[in-house]
XYZ file of C-alpha atoms in Angstrom:
145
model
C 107.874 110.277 89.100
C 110.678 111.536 86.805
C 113.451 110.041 84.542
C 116.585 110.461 83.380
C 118.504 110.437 80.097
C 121.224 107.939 79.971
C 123.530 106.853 76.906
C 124.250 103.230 76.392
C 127.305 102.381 76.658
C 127.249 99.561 74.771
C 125.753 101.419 71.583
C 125.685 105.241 72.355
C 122.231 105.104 71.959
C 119.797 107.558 74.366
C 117.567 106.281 76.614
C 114.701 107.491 78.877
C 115.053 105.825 82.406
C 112.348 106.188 84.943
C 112.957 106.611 88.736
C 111.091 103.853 89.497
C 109.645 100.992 87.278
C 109.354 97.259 87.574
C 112.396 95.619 86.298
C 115.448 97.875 86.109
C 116.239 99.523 82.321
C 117.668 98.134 79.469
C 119.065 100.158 75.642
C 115.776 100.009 73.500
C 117.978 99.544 70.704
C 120.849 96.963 71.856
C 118.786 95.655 75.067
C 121.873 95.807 77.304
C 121.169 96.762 81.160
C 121.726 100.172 81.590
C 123.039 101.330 85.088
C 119.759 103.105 86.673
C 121.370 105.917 89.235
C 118.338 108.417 90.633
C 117.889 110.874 93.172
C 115.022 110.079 96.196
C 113.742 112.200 99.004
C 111.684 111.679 101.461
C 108.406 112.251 99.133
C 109.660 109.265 96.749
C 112.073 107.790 99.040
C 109.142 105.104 99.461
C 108.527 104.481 95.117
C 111.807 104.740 94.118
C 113.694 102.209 96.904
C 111.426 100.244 98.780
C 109.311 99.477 96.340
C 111.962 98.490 93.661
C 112.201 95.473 92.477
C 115.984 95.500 91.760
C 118.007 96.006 95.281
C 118.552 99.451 95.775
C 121.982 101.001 96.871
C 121.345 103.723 99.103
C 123.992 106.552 99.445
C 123.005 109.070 102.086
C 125.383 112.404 101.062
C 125.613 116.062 101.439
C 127.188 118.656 98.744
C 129.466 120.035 101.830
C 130.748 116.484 103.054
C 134.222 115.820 101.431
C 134.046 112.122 102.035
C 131.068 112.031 100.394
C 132.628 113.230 97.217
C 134.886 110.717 97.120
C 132.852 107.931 97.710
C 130.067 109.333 95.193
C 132.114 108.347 92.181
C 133.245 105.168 93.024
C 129.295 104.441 93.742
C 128.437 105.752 90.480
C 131.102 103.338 88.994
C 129.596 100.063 91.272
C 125.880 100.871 89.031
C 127.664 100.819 85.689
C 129.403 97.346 86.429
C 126.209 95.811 87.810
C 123.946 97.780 85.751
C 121.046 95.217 85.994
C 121.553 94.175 89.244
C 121.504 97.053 91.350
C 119.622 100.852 91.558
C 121.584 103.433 92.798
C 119.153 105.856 95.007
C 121.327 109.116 96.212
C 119.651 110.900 99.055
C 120.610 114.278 99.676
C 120.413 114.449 103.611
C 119.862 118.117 104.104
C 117.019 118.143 101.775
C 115.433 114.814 103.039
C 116.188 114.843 107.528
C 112.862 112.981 107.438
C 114.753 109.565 105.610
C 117.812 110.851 107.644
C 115.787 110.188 111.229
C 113.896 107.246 109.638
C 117.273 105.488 108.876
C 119.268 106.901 112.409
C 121.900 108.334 109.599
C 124.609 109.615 112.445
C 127.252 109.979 110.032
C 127.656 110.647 106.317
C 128.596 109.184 103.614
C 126.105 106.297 104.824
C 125.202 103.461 102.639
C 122.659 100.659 102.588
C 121.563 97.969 100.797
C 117.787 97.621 100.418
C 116.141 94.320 98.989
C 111.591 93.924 99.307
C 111.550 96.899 101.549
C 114.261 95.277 103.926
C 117.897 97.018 104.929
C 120.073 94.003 104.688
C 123.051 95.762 104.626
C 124.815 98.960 106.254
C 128.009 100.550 105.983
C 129.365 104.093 107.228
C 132.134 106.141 106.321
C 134.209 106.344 103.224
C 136.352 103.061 102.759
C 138.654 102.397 99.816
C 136.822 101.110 96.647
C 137.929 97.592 97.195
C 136.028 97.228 100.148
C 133.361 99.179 98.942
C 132.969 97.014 95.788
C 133.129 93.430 98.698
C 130.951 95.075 100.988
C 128.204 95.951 98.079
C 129.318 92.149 96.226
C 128.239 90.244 100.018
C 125.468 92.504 100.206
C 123.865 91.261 96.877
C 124.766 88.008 97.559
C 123.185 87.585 100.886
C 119.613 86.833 100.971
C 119.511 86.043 97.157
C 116.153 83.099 96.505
């Protein structure tokens, strides 16, 4: 498994972030929750998102995809502001089609919300942030113990 480096934005501070731990990362100096954003294929895919024990946002994307692009950074910004409560796992679907099939991706940018190994939560296309942002808030809500 790799990791990341990631500055705190809280204290500037560095900080090593695993793909996949138990948990989700926090500043070793300042202990706030960091946002944890990875990569997965279909090697890891398995580690990294079903395994997790923090729900894992799912983008399935391609470099060529335009929509994809736009929605990327607006994903990016969901981890930051609920940096503790969800892992952002990007999928690049031309380098995993086996995750692709697994998942019946038909259309990209396709998103999901995974929680114990379990899709509770789907969404297609590129919609405006707001509804991105209620679609991921219901989908975090839903099924909470």
């Amino acid at each position: 498994m790799g990791s990341s480096l990631i500055t705190c934005p809280q204290c500037g501070k560095t900080n090593r972030i695993p793909t996949a731990a138990a948990g989700h990362p926090r500043c070793g100096n300042c202990r706030t929750d960091l946002p944890w954003i990875v990569d997965a294929g279909d090697a890891d895919f398995a580690v990294i998102a079903e395994q997790s024990s923090t729900p894992a946002l799912i983008d399935f994307w391609a470099a060529w995809c335009g929509p994809c692009r736009m929605v990327s950074p607006v994903l990016d910004k969901l981890a930051q502001e609920r940096a503790g409560r969800v892992k952002l796992v990007k999928v690049d679907v031309d380098k995993s089609p086996a995750l692709s099939r697994r998942f019946d991706v038909q259309a990209i940018p396709t998103m999901l919300v995974i929680r114990d190994g379990k899709v509770v939560a789907r969404q297609a296309g590129a919609p405006p942030a707001a509804a991105l942002r209620q679609w991921l808030d219901g989908a975090l809500a839903a099924g909470k113990p």
